[in-house]
Coordinates of C-alpha atoms in Angstrom, one line a residue:
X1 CA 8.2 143.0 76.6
X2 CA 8.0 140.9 73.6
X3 CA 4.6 139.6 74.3
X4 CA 3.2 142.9 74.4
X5 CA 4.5 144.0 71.2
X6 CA 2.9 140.9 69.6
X7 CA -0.4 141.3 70.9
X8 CA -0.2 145.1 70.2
X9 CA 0.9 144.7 66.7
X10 CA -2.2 142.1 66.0
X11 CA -4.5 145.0 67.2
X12 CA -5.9 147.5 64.3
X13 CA -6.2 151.1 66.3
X14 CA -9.0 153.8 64.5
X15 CA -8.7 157.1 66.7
X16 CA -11.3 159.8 65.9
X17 CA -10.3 163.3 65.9
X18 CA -13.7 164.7 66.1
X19 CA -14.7 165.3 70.0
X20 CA -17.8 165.0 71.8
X21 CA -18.9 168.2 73.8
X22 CA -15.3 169.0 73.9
X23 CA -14.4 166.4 76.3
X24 CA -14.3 162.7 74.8
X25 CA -11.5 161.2 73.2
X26 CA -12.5 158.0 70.9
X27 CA -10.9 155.0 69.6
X28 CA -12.2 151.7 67.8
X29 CA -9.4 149.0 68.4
X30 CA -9.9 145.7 66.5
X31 CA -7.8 142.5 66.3
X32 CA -5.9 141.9 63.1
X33 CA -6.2 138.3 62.9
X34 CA -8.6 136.7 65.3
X35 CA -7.3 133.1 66.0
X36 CA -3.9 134.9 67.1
X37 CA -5.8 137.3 69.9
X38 CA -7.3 134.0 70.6
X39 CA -4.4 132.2 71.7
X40 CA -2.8 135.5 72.8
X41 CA -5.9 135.8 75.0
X42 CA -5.5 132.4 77.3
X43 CA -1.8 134.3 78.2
X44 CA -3.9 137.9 78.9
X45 CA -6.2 136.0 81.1
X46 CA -3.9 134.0 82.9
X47 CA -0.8 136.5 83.6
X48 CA -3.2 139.0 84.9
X49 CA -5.1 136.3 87.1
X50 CA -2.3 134.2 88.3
X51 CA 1.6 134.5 89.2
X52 CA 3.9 133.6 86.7
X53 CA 5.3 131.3 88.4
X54 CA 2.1 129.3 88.6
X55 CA 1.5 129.7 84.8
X56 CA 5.0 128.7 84.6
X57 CA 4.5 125.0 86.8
X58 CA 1.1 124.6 84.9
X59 CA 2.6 124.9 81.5
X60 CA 5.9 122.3 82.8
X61 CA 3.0 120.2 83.9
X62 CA 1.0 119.9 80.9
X63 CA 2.6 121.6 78.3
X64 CA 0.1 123.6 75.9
X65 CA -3.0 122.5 77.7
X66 CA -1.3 124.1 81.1
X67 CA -3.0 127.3 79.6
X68 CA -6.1 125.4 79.6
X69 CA -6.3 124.5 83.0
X70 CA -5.6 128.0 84.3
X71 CA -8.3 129.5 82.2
X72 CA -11.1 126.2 83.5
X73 CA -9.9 127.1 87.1
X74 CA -10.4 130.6 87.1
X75 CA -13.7 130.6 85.2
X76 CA -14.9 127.5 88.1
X77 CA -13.9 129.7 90.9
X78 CA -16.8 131.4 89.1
X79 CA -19.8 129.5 90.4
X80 CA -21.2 130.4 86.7
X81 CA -21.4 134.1 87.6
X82 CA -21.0 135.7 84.2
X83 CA -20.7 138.8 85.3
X84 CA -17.6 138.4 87.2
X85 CA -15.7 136.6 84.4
X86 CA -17.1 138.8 81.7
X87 CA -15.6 141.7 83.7
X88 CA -12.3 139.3 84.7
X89 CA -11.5 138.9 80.9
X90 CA -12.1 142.4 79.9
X91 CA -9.6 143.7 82.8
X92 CA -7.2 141.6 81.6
X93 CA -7.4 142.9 78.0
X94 CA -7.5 146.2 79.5
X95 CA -4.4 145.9 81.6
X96 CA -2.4 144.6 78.4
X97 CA -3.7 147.4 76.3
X98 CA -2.8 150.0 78.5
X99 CA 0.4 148.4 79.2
X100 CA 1.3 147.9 75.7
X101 CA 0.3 151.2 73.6
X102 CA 0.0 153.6 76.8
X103 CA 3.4 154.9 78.9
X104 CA 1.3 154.2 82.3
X105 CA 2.3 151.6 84.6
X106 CA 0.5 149.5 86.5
X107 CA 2.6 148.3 89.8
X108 CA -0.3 146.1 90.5
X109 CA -2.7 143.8 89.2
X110 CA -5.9 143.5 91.2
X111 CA -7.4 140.4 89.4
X112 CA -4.2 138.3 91.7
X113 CA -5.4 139.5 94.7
X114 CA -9.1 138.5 94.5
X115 CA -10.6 136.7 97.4
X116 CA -13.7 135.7 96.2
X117 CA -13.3 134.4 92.3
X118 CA -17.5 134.3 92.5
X119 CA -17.8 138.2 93.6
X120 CA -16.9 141.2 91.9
X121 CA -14.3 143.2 93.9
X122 CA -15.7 146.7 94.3
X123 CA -14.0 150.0 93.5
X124 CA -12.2 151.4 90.3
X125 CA -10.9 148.4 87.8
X126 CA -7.8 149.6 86.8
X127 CA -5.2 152.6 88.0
X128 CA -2.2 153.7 85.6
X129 CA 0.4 155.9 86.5
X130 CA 3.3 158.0 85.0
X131 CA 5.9 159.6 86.7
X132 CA 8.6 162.2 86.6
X133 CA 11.9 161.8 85.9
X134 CA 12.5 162.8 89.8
X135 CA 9.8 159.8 90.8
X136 CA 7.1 162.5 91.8
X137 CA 3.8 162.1 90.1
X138 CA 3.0 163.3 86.5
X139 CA -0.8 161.7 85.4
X140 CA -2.8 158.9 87.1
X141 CA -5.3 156.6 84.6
X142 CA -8.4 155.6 86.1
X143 CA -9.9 153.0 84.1
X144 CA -13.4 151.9 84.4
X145 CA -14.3 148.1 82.3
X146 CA -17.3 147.1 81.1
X147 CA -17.1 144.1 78.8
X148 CA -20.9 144.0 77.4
X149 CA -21.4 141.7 74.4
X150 CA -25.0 142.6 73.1
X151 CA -25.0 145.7 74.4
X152 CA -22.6 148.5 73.8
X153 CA -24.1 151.5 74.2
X154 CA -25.4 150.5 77.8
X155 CA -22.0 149.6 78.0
X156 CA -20.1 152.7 77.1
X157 CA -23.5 154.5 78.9
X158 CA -22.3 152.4 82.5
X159 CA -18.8 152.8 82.2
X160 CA -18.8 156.7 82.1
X161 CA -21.1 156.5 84.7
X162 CA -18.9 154.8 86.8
X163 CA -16.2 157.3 86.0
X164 CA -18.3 160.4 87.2
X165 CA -19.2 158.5 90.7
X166 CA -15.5 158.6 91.1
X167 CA -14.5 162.3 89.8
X168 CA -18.0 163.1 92.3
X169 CA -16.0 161.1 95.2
X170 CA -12.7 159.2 95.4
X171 CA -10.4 156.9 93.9
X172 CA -10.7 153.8 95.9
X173 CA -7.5 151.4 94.2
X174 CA -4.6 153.1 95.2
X175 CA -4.7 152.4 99.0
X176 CA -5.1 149.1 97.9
X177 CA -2.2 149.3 95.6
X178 CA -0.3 150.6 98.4
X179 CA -1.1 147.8 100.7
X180 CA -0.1 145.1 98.7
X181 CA 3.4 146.8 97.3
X182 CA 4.2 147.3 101.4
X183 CA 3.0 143.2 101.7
X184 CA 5.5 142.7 99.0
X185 CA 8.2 144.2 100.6
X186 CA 8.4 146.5 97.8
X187 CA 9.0 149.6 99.7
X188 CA 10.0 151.8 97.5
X189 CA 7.2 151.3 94.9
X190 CA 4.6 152.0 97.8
X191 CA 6.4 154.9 98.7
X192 CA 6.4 156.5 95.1
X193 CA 2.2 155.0 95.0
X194 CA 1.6 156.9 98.3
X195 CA 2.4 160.4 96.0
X196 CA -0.6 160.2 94.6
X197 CA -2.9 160.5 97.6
X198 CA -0.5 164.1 98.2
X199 CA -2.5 166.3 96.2
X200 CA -1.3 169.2 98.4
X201 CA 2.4 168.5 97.7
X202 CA 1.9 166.8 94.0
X203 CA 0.0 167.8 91.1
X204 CA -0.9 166.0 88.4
X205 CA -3.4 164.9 85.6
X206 CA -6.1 162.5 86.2
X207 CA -7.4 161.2 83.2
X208 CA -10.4 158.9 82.7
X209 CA -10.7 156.0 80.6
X210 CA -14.1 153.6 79.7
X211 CA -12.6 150.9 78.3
X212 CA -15.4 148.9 76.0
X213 CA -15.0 145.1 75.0
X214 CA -18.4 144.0 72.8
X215 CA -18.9 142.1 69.7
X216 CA -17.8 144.1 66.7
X217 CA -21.5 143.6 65.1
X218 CA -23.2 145.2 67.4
X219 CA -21.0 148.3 67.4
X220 CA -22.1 151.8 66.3
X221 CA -19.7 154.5 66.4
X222 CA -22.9 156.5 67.7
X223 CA -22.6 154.8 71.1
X224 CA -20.1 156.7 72.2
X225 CA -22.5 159.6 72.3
X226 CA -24.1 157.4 75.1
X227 CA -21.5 159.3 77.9
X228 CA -23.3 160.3 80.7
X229 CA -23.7 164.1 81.7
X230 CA -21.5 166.3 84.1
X231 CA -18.6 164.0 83.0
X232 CA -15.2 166.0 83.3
X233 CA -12.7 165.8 80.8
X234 CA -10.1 164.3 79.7
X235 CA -12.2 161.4 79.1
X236 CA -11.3 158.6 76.4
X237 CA -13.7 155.7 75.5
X238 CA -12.1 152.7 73.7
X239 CA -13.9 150.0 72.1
X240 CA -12.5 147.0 71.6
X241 CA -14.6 145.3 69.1
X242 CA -13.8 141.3 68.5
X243 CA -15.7 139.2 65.6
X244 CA -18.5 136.7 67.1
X245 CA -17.2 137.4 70.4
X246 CA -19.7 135.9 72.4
X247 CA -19.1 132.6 70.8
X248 CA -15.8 132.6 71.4
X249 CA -15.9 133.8 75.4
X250 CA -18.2 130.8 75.4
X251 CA -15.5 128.3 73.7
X252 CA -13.2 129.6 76.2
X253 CA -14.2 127.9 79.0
X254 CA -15.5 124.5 77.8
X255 CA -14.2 121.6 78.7
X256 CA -11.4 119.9 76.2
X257 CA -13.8 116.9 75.6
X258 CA -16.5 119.2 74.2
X259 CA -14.1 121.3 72.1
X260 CA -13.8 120.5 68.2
X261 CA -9.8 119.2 68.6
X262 CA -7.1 121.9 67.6
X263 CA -3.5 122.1 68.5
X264 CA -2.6 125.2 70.1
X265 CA 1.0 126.0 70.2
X266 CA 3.0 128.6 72.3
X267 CA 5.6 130.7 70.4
X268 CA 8.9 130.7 71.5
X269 CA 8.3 134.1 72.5
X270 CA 5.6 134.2 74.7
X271 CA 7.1 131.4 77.0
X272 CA 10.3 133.6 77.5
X273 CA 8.0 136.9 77.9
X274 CA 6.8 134.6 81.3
X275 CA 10.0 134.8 82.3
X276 CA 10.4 138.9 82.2
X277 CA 7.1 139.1 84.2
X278 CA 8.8 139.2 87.6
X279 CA 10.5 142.7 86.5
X280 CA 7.2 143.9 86.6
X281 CA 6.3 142.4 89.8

């Protein structure tokens, strides 16, 4: 996917070889240049929230301010509730991330299948998954989000936190994942999904990710000592750290007529990446 190798080539990735107890794998990721993660964001947001085929109508409609109107829908469906669209827009960096610098795949995104926009939909954020060359099942990712911008080490201190509830009991998504691939139609995918709940007949890895979106200022590399206790390994905490990054979630959503006026243009690139979406589908 083209798309995926632009936004992954604006990020700047710092891995840090030391480990925590043994058991924590660290990374600070950064964006290169900021206005380009900007505009890259509105297609993050929007791809993960929405089917292409909508973005695709919206942007026909209204050319570059079709992006616009996707993002001011989803954040209205809202009602205001921060905390859902805080956690919305760090899924959807999440989901590009993982699907850009990781090998996992993720057959589906939960953020199109919300039912309530105003309510957080319980359970684990994210799943990734690998498998065999002989479709059996080789790791699973299990992704918890927590897109905090004053306060990071609560952050990273919540996130692992949710990851031990589910190492203590289950992973909730992939039934979920299962029932919408069958809704589909898509069969076989559901079938090769279902593996995963055979841990009898299929072994493999389950590894943990707390995925960290905050303002770069108020980041110490210290917080990630803020992992809760008991946590199994292997556990990786990223931190994606964006400059003055409450401002600009806060620009996001406000209406055109308040915004200073900019032209925002679509590279050739990302407009035919819309149209490679449906392989993933």
């Amino acid at each position: 996917m083209d798309f995926l190798k632009a936004f992954i080539d604006n990020l700047d990735v710092e891995t840090f070889p030391n480990l925590i107890n043994n058991i924590v794998r660290k990374q600070t990721i950064t964006p290169n240049d900021l206005e380009t993660f900007l505009r890259h964001l509105k297609i993050v947001i929007s791809y993960c929230c929405q089917h292409p085929q909508s973005i695709l109508e919206e942007i026909d409609n209204l050319n570059e301010n079709g992006l616009d109107s996707i993002i001011h829908y989803l954040h209205k469906a809202t009602k205001n509730n921060t905390q859902v669209w805080n956690g919305t827009i760090g899924e959807a960096i999440a989901t590009f991330y993982i699907l850009g610098s990781t090998e996992y795949q993720i057959p589906v995104f939960k953020l199109r299948f919300v039912p309530n926009r105003k309510m957080a939909m319980h359970g684990d954020d994210l799943l990734g998954m690998k498998f065999k060359e002989d479709g059996t099942p080789e790791q699973l990712l299990v992704v918890e989000v927590k897109n905090y911008g004053s306060n990071p080490r609560q952050a990273v201190k919540n996130a692992s936190d949710g990851l031990l509830k589910v190492q203590q009991g289950s992973i909730t998504l992939l039934d979920f994942t299962i029932n919408i691939l069958n809704t589909s139609g898509k069969y076989k995918q559901a079938k090769l999904v279902k593996q995963f709940l055979d841990t009898y007949n299929h072994r493999y890895e389950t590894e943990y990710l707390a995925f960290i979106v905050t303002e770069e200022s108020k980041w110490k590399n210290e917080h990630f000592d803020a992992v809760v206790d008991d946590i199994q390994s292997p556990l990786n905490i990223n931190a994606f750290l964006i400059p003055n990054w409450v401002e600009h979630e806060r620009k996001l959503v406000l209406e055109e007529e308040n915004k200073t006026p900019t032209t925002i243009s679509l590279p050739n690139v990302e407009i035919n990446e819309l149209e490679d979406v449906k392989k993933l589908l």
